[in-house]
Amino acid sequence: MQKYVYSMKNIPGWLVVASLLVSFPVLAPASGTPVDLRCDYAVNPLGVDSLAPRLFWNLPSSAHRQHQSAYEIIAASSQKILAHNDGDLWRSGKIISDETIQIPYAGKKLESSQPIFWKVRAWDASGKISAWSRPATWTMGVLEKSSWHAQWIGAADTNIPSLLLRKEFSVKNGLQRALINLCGLGEYELTLNGKKIGDDFLSPGWTKYDQTCLYDTRDLTKELARGKNVVSIELGNGMYQVLGGGRFTKFKGSFGSQKAIAQIRLEYADGAVEFIGTDESWRMSAGPITFNTIYGGEDYDARLVPKNWNAIYFDDSKWAKAIVVNGPGGKLRGLSAAAPPLKFFETHNFVSSHALTNGDIVFDLGQNAAHVPKISATGPAGSKIKLFPSELLDNDGAVNQGSMGAGHRGALWCEFTKATDGVETWSPKFFYVGCRYVQVHFTPATTNGALPKIKSLAGLVVQSASEPVGDFSCSNDLFNRIRRLVRWAQRSNMVSLLTDCPHREKLGWLEEDHLNGPALRYEFALDQLFTKTMNDIADSQLANGLVPTTAPEYTIFRSKTDTNHLRNDFGDSPEWSATFILVPWQQYEFSGDLNLFRTHYDAMKNYVGYLGTRADNFIVNYGLGDWYDLGPKKPGVSQLTPVALTATAFYFENVNVMAHAAALLGKTEDAKNFSELAEKIRSAFNENFYNAATHNYATGSQCANAIPLVFGICENSNRAAVVESIVQDVRAHNTANTAGDVGYRYVLRALADGGRSDVIFDINNQTNKPGYGMQLAKGKTSLTEAWDGGSSQNHFMLGQIQEWFYHDLAGIQSGGNGFKKIIIAPQPVGDVTCAKASYHSIRGKITSDWKRDGNNFILKTTIPPNTTAEIFIPAKSAGNVKKSSAATFLRMENNCAVFATGAGDYRFEAN
């Protein structure tokens, strides 16, 4: 089990804030006053449907060794009551505790749509009490099925590319608050009185819709007017319904026709509550989107837009009445199962363009990213503009969609048909794609044969609103460029799940989640996104315990030759499915969050049991192994490392983690049984794979030796020799990596933990061997699927180097319990003369800023309040270190002087 842990600060302050907060005074907090209040990882969230929401706060970083000794929380049913420091819902009283995270609400039972206002104060180590924090709030979602005053509505036809729904209603005098709960499938856009509500994209998140359907909660109070109003919903397909239509698709499948369920809750000053729910009184019509799939593209005919269809007083008498339909079967769930929404973060205007001989124009956006194309065009009504996105160009300058799975060109496109002779602007509503280039083809209007013209073309960058929490730079420019390369792939694949690529698959291949988990968590706040992913896995798990390789499982990789098993290796691989147990463990370690284990414990136990049925004398021998390793053949299933080694190692790690989780949950008997099973697997592993004469595991590949080191399978007495075997293999390959998707992270960890970050530096500080540097040398702008820059051009599966940048080169590490104890242990290496990193842990901002000049080494670091730290300074002795007076020398370790500190800013200088 991995002994280092990770965290981040999840404070998406730019997300929606309940309108009831607008009158709260904005005052500077007093010294020591708690800040950054959150509920279930979010700031002032709407739609909270956990019965005991968890509360979080930070302490301001204003004093050395600042430490909380106790806290008090009050929660009230109104802003006015809270302002009088009264808690009619909950008053915790003084709680003797230094904890500031994962505090469960323990007040009165909460009801659907209820607003809760809360604040907290803290006592410091000397017993001095702070002022109350600024108030925060959360709003409950729909907690019981009976609280839905609405029905599913839609059309019976599954071939409608988009569906328009509308309902006019009246608002009486004295409106106090208005909320909407809405699930529109596959994806929806909501407008009120003609104005789009929210700035999100492709909502709600993708799920296994026969198990879970996500609804959003939005505050409409400011948007409603007294008297007549109209609410309108436009629906697209998304992952809910994937159709062919002659375009590229990864798979075809449908959970049914497009449909929606929504209710508007109107609360009045006299206490009356009124609901406007979806039912047969709504009106519906086919929309102007004439083709729509999440893989193949989107076509839009602007001539088909019913003028002012989403405005008040539109005549919808000729529209059909909405049909009450059955839902897809999934339980309606709110924030507890949702990831942050998708949003647009920047715009890539084209940096160059060139014309082809056929009259098409190819535009270069300059960056491969998850884009929504946006055009502004002139030309006659009825003329058409077809957009072909791609990652690569052919020698003739035309787009090549081969890396996107769509063939040479032409199987993936969007098309816009003009409605007028004037300037029109358009972008798809229910489609995005990973691309750098867009080839534009023009079709004349049938009336006069005139062609349209592009006035402007850009790519809107779309990604999850999970907040950035990390920053890193160093003196080695190649490493800085590698970070940007990887980060673009990370951003492009963060939607409502972590996809492997933003074009040909868009599937949640699970191995990436745990292998890249630490690297991702140093960059982004992903507690909510990973919580949703665990629900997706639980929804996709089979009754026999099997966890498929993708979740939500939309396409099934069935076994065609082995009738004893329900999936082939692409649908059932231990290295992939381990995410179900390893990601919750990472979440516990970096955020102190045991909730994923509490929620999914029985399902996790069922999965471990399933692995046991696939084991022969504790050896598991199936799966994909070290996918895309660098062997003599074309990349694919592991070539250099036996599949049995990786599969059995992950069987061990799953069982070992479950032993620790069971102990933390108080399941003593399970903890004992898991521990005993882990030891049996470890013994069988070493007996089958370790060669004492050569100090190698199995084939002696870098992957084969690294994984048992990191998992703690290797005997302590053999560890140094096995690390050296990895080093020798790297040197034997002319200082090159050979590990693939699964093995590379463990090669990094085994070398760094073994004191050989110098070898990591040598592997990655070059451009002439397959790796990050080679990709950059070939002009790649996002991490590719293959080490040599081939295959998909936007794939984040090999992005584990980010973990080394933060954890080792900068040296920001956790000593346990969500960074309650912090370790700063930089590893100066190679030609790197300085490195600077910051990381918003769940307890506050941590920084490491070091430089070296000759024999001098200077470190400046910030340790957040309510934590302690151990600082490792490369030095011959403590006497060679000048330090802040608040730092206390502890010991010498690994050629470093180790100092203890509390919170504060520190400077160390060694010579």
Coordinates of N, CA, C and O in Angstrom, one line a residue, residues 311-446:
A311 N -39.8 32.5 -25.8 CA -40.3 33.8 -25.2 C -41.7 33.8 -24.8 O -42.5 32.9 -25.3
I312 N -42.1 34.7 -24.0 CA -43.5 34.8 -23.6 C -44.4 35.1 -24.8 O -44.0 35.9 -25.7
Y313 N -45.6 34.6 -24.8 CA -46.6 34.9 -25.8 C -46.4 34.3 -27.1 O -47.1 34.6 -28.1
F314 N -45.4 33.4 -27.2 CA -45.2 32.6 -28.4 C -46.5 31.7 -28.6 O -47.0 31.1 -27.7
D315 N -47.0 31.6 -29.8 CA -48.2 30.8 -30.1 C -47.7 29.4 -30.3 O -47.2 29.0 -31.4
D316 N -47.9 28.5 -29.3 CA -47.6 27.1 -29.4 C -48.8 26.2 -29.6 O -48.7 25.0 -29.3
S317 N -49.9 26.8 -30.0 CA -51.1 26.0 -30.2 C -51.0 24.9 -31.2 O -51.7 23.9 -31.1
K318 N -50.1 25.1 -32.2 CA -49.9 24.1 -33.2 C -48.9 23.0 -32.8 O -48.7 22.0 -33.5
W319 N -48.2 23.3 -31.6 CA -47.3 22.3 -31.1 C -48.1 21.1 -30.5 O -49.2 21.3 -30.0
A320 N -47.5 20.0 -30.5 CA -48.1 18.8 -29.8 C -48.0 18.9 -28.3 O -47.2 19.6 -27.7
K321 N -49.0 18.3 -27.7 CA -48.9 18.2 -26.2 C -47.8 17.2 -25.8 O -47.6 16.2 -26.5
A322 N -47.1 17.5 -24.8 CA -46.1 16.6 -24.3 C -46.7 15.3 -23.9 O -47.9 15.3 -23.4
I323 N -46.0 14.3 -24.0 CA -46.4 12.9 -23.7 C -45.8 12.5 -22.3 O -44.6 12.7 -22.2
V324 N -46.6 12.1 -21.4 CA -46.1 11.5 -20.2 C -45.5 10.2 -20.5 O -46.1 9.3 -21.0
V325 N -44.2 10.0 -20.1 CA -43.5 8.8 -20.5 C -42.8 8.2 -19.2 O -42.8 8.9 -18.2
N326 N -42.4 7.0 -19.3 CA -41.6 6.4 -18.2 C -40.2 6.9 -18.3 O -39.6 7.2 -19.3
G327 N -39.6 7.1 -17.1 CA -38.2 7.4 -17.0 C -37.3 6.3 -17.4 O -37.8 5.1 -17.6
P328 N -36.0 6.5 -17.5 CA -35.1 5.4 -18.0 C -34.9 4.4 -16.9 O -34.2 3.4 -17.2
G329 N -35.4 4.6 -15.7 CA -35.2 3.6 -14.6 C -34.3 4.0 -13.5 O -34.3 3.4 -12.4
G330 N -33.4 5.0 -13.8 CA -32.4 5.4 -12.8 C -33.0 6.3 -11.7 O -34.0 7.0 -11.9
K331 N -32.5 6.2 -10.5 CA -32.9 7.0 -9.4 C -32.4 8.5 -9.6 O -31.3 8.7 -10.0
L332 N -33.3 9.4 -9.4 CA -33.0 10.8 -9.5 C -32.1 11.2 -8.3 O -32.5 11.1 -7.1
R333 N -30.9 11.7 -8.6 CA -29.9 12.1 -7.6 C -29.4 13.5 -7.9 O -29.2 13.9 -9.0
G334 N -29.0 14.2 -6.8 CA -28.5 15.5 -6.9 C -27.0 15.6 -6.7 O -26.2 14.8 -7.2
L335 N -26.5 16.5 -5.8 CA -25.1 16.8 -5.7 C -24.3 15.6 -5.2 O -23.1 15.4 -5.5
S336 N -24.9 14.6 -4.4 CA -24.2 13.5 -3.9 C -23.6 12.6 -4.9 O -22.6 11.9 -4.7
A337 N -24.2 12.6 -6.1 CA -23.7 11.8 -7.2 C -23.2 12.5 -8.4 O -22.9 12.0 -9.5
A338 N -23.1 13.9 -8.3 CA -22.7 14.7 -9.4 C -21.3 15.2 -9.4 O -20.8 15.4 -8.3
A339 N -20.7 15.4 -10.5 CA -19.5 16.1 -10.7 C -19.7 17.6 -10.9 O -20.8 18.0 -11.3
P340 N -18.7 18.4 -10.8 CA -18.9 19.8 -11.2 C -19.3 19.9 -12.6 O -19.0 19.1 -13.4
P341 N -20.1 21.0 -13.0 CA -20.5 21.1 -14.4 C -19.4 21.4 -15.4 O -18.3 21.8 -15.0
L342 N -19.7 21.2 -16.6 CA -18.8 21.6 -17.7 C -19.0 23.1 -18.0 O -20.1 23.6 -18.0
K343 N -17.9 23.8 -18.2 CA -18.0 25.2 -18.6 C -17.0 25.5 -19.7 O -16.0 24.8 -19.9
F344 N -17.2 26.7 -20.3 CA -16.2 27.2 -21.3 C -15.2 28.1 -20.5 O -15.5 29.0 -19.8
F345 N -13.9 27.8 -20.8 CA -12.8 28.5 -20.0 C -12.0 29.5 -20.8 O -11.4 30.4 -20.2
E346 N -11.9 29.3 -22.1 CA -11.1 30.2 -22.9 C -11.5 30.0 -24.3 O -12.2 29.0 -24.7
T347 N -11.1 30.8 -25.2 CA -11.4 30.8 -26.6 C -10.1 30.7 -27.4 O -9.2 31.5 -27.2
H348 N -9.9 29.7 -28.3 CA -8.8 29.7 -29.2 C -9.2 30.2 -30.6 O -9.9 29.5 -31.3
N349 N -8.8 31.4 -30.9 CA -9.0 31.9 -32.2 C -8.0 31.3 -33.1 O -6.9 30.9 -32.7
F350 N -8.3 31.1 -34.4 CA -7.4 30.5 -35.3 C -6.1 31.3 -35.5 O -6.2 32.6 -35.5
V351 N -5.0 30.6 -35.5 CA -3.7 31.3 -35.7 C -3.2 31.4 -37.1 O -2.4 32.2 -37.4
S352 N -3.8 30.5 -37.9 CA -3.4 30.6 -39.4 C -4.5 29.8 -40.1 O -5.3 29.1 -39.6
S353 N -4.5 30.0 -41.5 CA -5.4 29.3 -42.3 C -4.8 29.1 -43.7 O -3.9 29.8 -44.1
H354 N -5.3 28.1 -44.4 CA -4.8 27.9 -45.8 C -5.9 27.3 -46.6 O -6.8 26.6 -46.1
A355 N -6.0 27.6 -47.9 CA -7.0 27.1 -48.8 C -6.5 25.9 -49.5 O -5.3 25.7 -49.8
L356 N -7.5 24.9 -49.7 CA -7.2 23.7 -50.5 C -7.7 23.9 -51.9 O -8.4 24.9 -52.2
T357 N -7.2 23.0 -52.8 CA -7.6 23.2 -54.2 C -9.1 23.0 -54.5 O -9.6 23.6 -55.5
N358 N -9.8 22.4 -53.6 CA -11.2 22.2 -53.8 C -12.0 23.4 -53.3 O -13.3 23.4 -53.3
G359 N -11.4 24.4 -52.7 CA -12.0 25.6 -52.2 C -12.3 25.5 -50.7 O -12.6 26.5 -50.1
D360 N -12.0 24.4 -50.1 CA -12.1 24.3 -48.6 C -11.0 25.1 -48.0 O -9.9 25.4 -48.6
I361 N -11.3 25.6 -46.7 CA -10.3 26.3 -46.0 C -10.0 25.6 -44.7 O -10.9 25.1 -44.0
V362 N -8.7 25.4 -44.4 CA -8.3 24.7 -43.1 C -7.8 25.8 -42.1 O -6.9 26.6 -42.4
F363 N -8.4 25.8 -40.9 CA -8.0 26.7 -39.9 C -7.2 25.9 -38.8 O -7.6 24.8 -38.4
D364 N -6.2 26.6 -38.3 CA -5.3 26.0 -37.2 C -5.6 26.8 -36.0 O -5.4 28.0 -35.9
L365 N -6.2 26.1 -34.9 CA -6.4 26.8 -33.6 C -5.2 26.9 -32.8 O -5.3 27.5 -31.7
G366 N -4.1 26.2 -33.2 CA -2.9 26.4 -32.5 C -2.7 25.5 -31.3 O -1.6 25.3 -30.8
Q367 N -3.8 24.8 -30.8 CA -3.7 24.0 -29.6 C -4.7 22.8 -29.8 O -5.9 23.1 -30.1
N368 N -4.3 21.6 -29.5 CA -5.2 20.5 -29.5 C -5.9 20.5 -28.1 O -5.2 20.4 -27.1
A369 N -7.2 20.6 -28.1 CA -7.9 20.7 -26.8 C -9.4 20.2 -27.1 O -9.8 20.0 -28.2
A370 N -10.1 20.0 -26.0 CA -11.5 19.7 -26.1 C -12.2 21.0 -26.6 O -12.4 22.0 -25.8
H371 N -12.7 21.1 -27.8 CA -13.2 22.3 -28.4 C -14.7 22.1 -28.8 O -15.1 21.0 -29.2
V372 N -15.4 23.2 -28.7 CA -16.7 23.4 -29.3 C -16.5 24.4 -30.4 O -16.2 25.6 -30.1
P373 N -16.6 24.0 -31.7 CA -16.3 25.0 -32.8 C -17.4 26.1 -32.8 O -18.5 25.9 -32.5
K374 N -16.9 27.3 -33.0 CA -17.8 28.5 -33.1 C -17.5 29.3 -34.4 O -16.3 29.6 -34.6
I375 N -18.5 29.5 -35.2 CA -18.3 30.3 -36.4 C -19.2 31.5 -36.5 O -20.3 31.5 -35.9
S376 N -18.8 32.5 -37.2 CA -19.6 33.6 -37.6 C -19.5 33.6 -39.1 O -18.4 33.6 -39.7
A377 N -20.6 33.7 -39.8 CA -20.6 33.6 -41.3 C -21.5 34.5 -42.0 O -22.6 34.9 -41.4
T378 N -21.1 34.9 -43.2 CA -22.0 35.7 -44.1 C -22.4 34.8 -45.2 O -21.9 33.7 -45.4
G379 N -23.3 35.3 -46.0 CA -23.8 34.5 -47.2 C -25.3 34.3 -47.2 O -26.0 34.7 -46.3
P380 N -25.8 33.8 -48.3 CA -27.2 33.7 -48.5 C -27.9 32.7 -47.7 O -27.3 31.7 -47.3
A381 N -29.2 32.9 -47.4 CA -30.0 31.9 -46.7 C -30.0 30.6 -47.4 O -30.1 30.6 -48.7
G382 N -29.9 29.5 -46.7 CA -29.9 28.2 -47.3 C -28.6 27.7 -47.7 O -28.4 26.5 -48.0
S383 N -27.5 28.5 -47.7 CA -26.2 28.0 -47.9 C -25.7 27.3 -46.6 O -26.2 27.5 -45.5
K384 N -24.7 26.4 -46.8 CA -24.3 25.5 -45.7 C -22.8 25.6 -45.5 O -22.0 25.8 -46.5
I385 N -22.4 25.4 -44.3 CA -21.0 25.4 -43.9 C -20.8 24.1 -43.1 O -21.4 23.9 -42.0
K386 N -19.9 23.3 -43.6 CA -19.6 22.0 -43.0 C -18.2 22.1 -42.3 O -17.3 22.5 -43.0
L387 N -18.1 21.7 -41.1 CA -16.9 21.7 -40.3 C -16.3 20.3 -40.0 O -17.0 19.5 -39.4
F388 N -15.1 20.1 -40.5 CA -14.5 18.8 -40.3 C -13.3 19.0 -39.3 O -12.3 19.5 -39.6
P389 N -13.5 18.6 -38.0 CA -12.4 18.8 -37.0 C -11.3 17.7 -37.2 O -11.7 16.5 -37.6
S390 N -10.1 18.0 -36.8 CA -9.1 16.9 -36.8 C -7.9 17.3 -35.9 O -7.8 18.5 -35.5
E391 N -7.1 16.3 -35.6 CA -5.9 16.5 -34.8 C -4.7 16.7 -35.7 O -3.7 17.2 -35.3
L392 N -4.8 16.1 -36.9 CA -3.6 16.0 -37.8 C -4.0 16.4 -39.2 O -5.2 16.5 -39.6
L393 N -3.0 16.8 -40.0 CA -3.2 17.2 -41.4 C -2.4 16.2 -42.3 O -1.4 15.6 -41.9
D394 N -3.0 16.0 -43.5 CA -2.3 15.2 -44.5 C -1.2 16.0 -45.1 O -1.1 17.3 -44.9
N395 N -0.4 15.4 -46.0 CA 0.6 16.1 -46.7 C 0.1 17.2 -47.6 O 0.8 18.2 -47.8
D396 N -1.2 17.1 -48.0 CA -1.7 18.1 -48.9 C -2.4 19.2 -48.1 O -3.0 20.1 -48.7
G397 N -2.3 19.1 -46.8 CA -2.8 20.2 -46.0 C -4.3 20.0 -45.5 O -4.8 20.8 -44.8
A398 N -4.9 18.9 -46.0 CA -6.3 18.6 -45.6 C -6.3 17.9 -44.3 O -5.3 17.3 -43.9
V399 N -7.4 17.9 -43.6 CA -7.5 17.2 -42.3 C -7.5 15.7 -42.5 O -7.9 15.2 -43.5
N400 N -7.0 15.1 -41.5 CA -6.9 13.6 -41.4 C -7.5 13.2 -40.0 O -6.9 13.5 -39.0
Q401 N -8.6 12.5 -40.1 CA -9.3 12.1 -38.8 C -9.0 10.7 -38.4 O -9.6 10.2 -37.5
G402 N -7.9 10.2 -38.9 CA -7.5 8.8 -38.5 C -7.2 8.6 -37.0 O -7.6 7.6 -36.4
S403 N -6.6 9.6 -36.4 CA -6.3 9.5 -35.0 C -7.5 9.6 -34.1 O -7.5 9.3 -32.9
M404 N -8.6 10.1 -34.7 CA -9.9 10.3 -34.0 C -10.8 9.1 -34.2 O -12.0 9.2 -33.8
G405 N -10.4 8.1 -35.0 CA -11.2 6.9 -35.2 C -12.2 7.1 -36.3 O -13.0 6.2 -36.6
A406 N -12.2 8.2 -37.0 CA -13.2 8.5 -38.0 C -12.7 8.3 -39.4 O -13.3 8.8 -40.4
G407 N -11.6 7.6 -39.6 CA -11.1 7.3 -40.9 C -10.3 8.5 -41.4 O -10.0 9.4 -40.7
H408 N -9.9 8.4 -42.7 CA -9.0 9.4 -43.2 C -9.6 10.8 -43.1 O -9.0 11.7 -42.6
R409 N -10.8 10.9 -43.6 CA -11.6 12.2 -43.4 C -13.0 12.0 -43.8 O -13.3 11.1 -44.6
G410 N -13.9 12.7 -43.2 CA -15.2 12.8 -43.7 C -16.3 12.1 -42.8 O -17.5 12.1 -43.1
A411 N -15.9 11.3 -41.7 CA -16.9 10.6 -41.0 C -17.4 11.3 -39.7 O -18.2 10.9 -39.0
L412 N -16.8 12.5 -39.5 CA -17.1 13.3 -38.3 C -17.2 14.7 -38.7 O -16.2 15.3 -39.2
W413 N -18.4 15.4 -38.6 CA -18.5 16.7 -39.0 C -19.7 17.4 -38.3 O -20.6 16.8 -37.7
C414 N -19.7 18.7 -38.4 CA -20.9 19.5 -38.0 C -21.3 20.4 -39.2 O -20.4 20.7 -40.0
E415 N -22.6 20.7 -39.3 CA -23.0 21.5 -40.4 C -24.0 22.5 -40.0 O -24.9 22.3 -39.2
F416 N -23.8 23.7 -40.5 CA -24.7 24.9 -40.2 C -25.3 25.4 -41.5 O -24.7 25.6 -42.5
T417 N -26.7 25.5 -41.4 CA -27.4 26.0 -42.6 C -27.9 27.4 -42.2 O -28.6 27.6 -41.2
K418 N -27.6 28.4 -43.0 CA -28.0 29.8 -42.7 C -29.5 30.0 -43.0 O -30.1 29.4 -43.8
A419 N -30.0 30.9 -42.1 CA -31.4 31.3 -42.2 C -31.6 32.6 -42.9 O -32.7 32.8 -43.5
T420 N -30.6 33.4 -42.9 CA -30.8 34.8 -43.5 C -29.6 35.1 -44.4 O -28.6 34.3 -44.5
D421 N -29.6 36.2 -45.0 CA -28.5 36.7 -45.9 C -27.5 37.5 -45.1 O -26.5 38.0 -45.6
G422 N -27.8 37.7 -43.8 CA -26.9 38.5 -42.9 C -25.9 37.7 -42.2 O -25.7 36.5 -42.5
V423 N -25.2 38.3 -41.3 CA -24.2 37.6 -40.4 C -24.9 36.8 -39.4 O -25.8 37.2 -38.7
E424 N -24.5 35.5 -39.3 CA -25.0 34.6 -38.3 C -23.9 33.9 -37.5 O -22.8 33.6 -38.1
T425 N -24.1 33.7 -36.2 CA -23.1 33.1 -35.4 C -23.7 31.8 -34.8 O -24.8 31.8 -34.4
W426 N -22.9 30.7 -34.8 CA -23.4 29.4 -34.4 C -22.3 28.6 -33.7 O -21.1 28.7 -34.1
S427 N -22.6 27.8 -32.7 CA -21.8 26.8 -32.2 C -22.7 25.6 -31.7 O -23.9 25.9 -31.3
P428 N -22.2 24.4 -31.8 CA -23.1 23.3 -31.3 C -23.5 23.4 -29.9 O -22.7 23.9 -29.0
K429 N -24.7 22.9 -29.5 CA -25.2 22.9 -28.2 C -24.9 21.6 -27.4 O -24.8 21.6 -26.2
F430 N -24.8 20.5 -28.2 CA -24.7 19.2 -27.6 C -23.6 18.3 -28.1 O -23.6 17.1 -28.2
F431 N -22.5 19.0 -28.5 CA -21.3 18.3 -29.1 C -20.1 19.0 -28.8 O -20.0 20.3 -28.8
Y432 N -19.0 18.3 -28.5 CA -17.7 18.8 -28.4 C -16.7 17.8 -29.0 O -17.1 16.6 -29.2
V433 N -15.5 18.2 -29.3 CA -14.5 17.2 -29.9 C -13.1 17.7 -29.6 O -12.8 18.9 -29.6
G434 N -12.2 16.8 -29.4 CA -10.8 17.1 -29.3 C -10.2 17.3 -30.7 O -10.2 16.4 -31.5
C435 N -9.7 18.5 -30.9 CA -9.1 18.8 -32.2 C -8.2 20.0 -32.1 O -8.2 20.8 -31.1
R436 N -7.4 20.2 -33.2 CA -6.6 21.4 -33.3 C -7.0 22.1 -34.6 O -6.9 23.3 -34.7
Y437 N -7.4 21.3 -35.7 CA -7.7 21.9 -37.0 C -9.1 21.8 -37.3 O -9.8 20.8 -36.8
V438 N -9.6 22.7 -38.1 CA -11.0 22.6 -38.6 C -11.0 22.9 -40.1 O -10.5 24.0 -40.5
Q439 N -11.4 21.9 -40.9 CA -11.5 22.2 -42.3 C -13.0 22.6 -42.6 O -13.9 21.9 -42.2
V440 N -13.1 23.6 -43.4 CA -14.5 24.2 -43.7 C -14.8 24.0 -45.1 O -14.0 24.3 -46.0
H441 N -16.0 23.3 -45.4 CA -16.5 23.1 -46.7 C -17.7 23.9 -46.9 O -18.6 24.0 -46.0
F442 N -17.9 24.5 -48.1 CA -19.0 25.4 -48.3 C -19.9 24.8 -49.4 O -19.5 24.3 -50.4
T443 N -21.2 24.9 -49.1 CA -22.2 24.5 -50.1 C -23.1 25.7 -50.4 O -23.6 26.3 -49.5
P444 N -23.3 25.9 -51.7 CA -24.1 27.2 -52.1 C -25.6 27.0 -51.8 O -26.1 25.9 -51.6
A445 N -26.2 28.1 -51.7 CA -27.7 28.1 -51.6 C -28.3 27.6 -52.9 O -27.8 27.9 -54.0
T446 N -29.4 26.9 -52.8 CA -30.0 26.4 -54.0 C -30.6 27.5 -54.9 O -30.9 27.4 -56.1

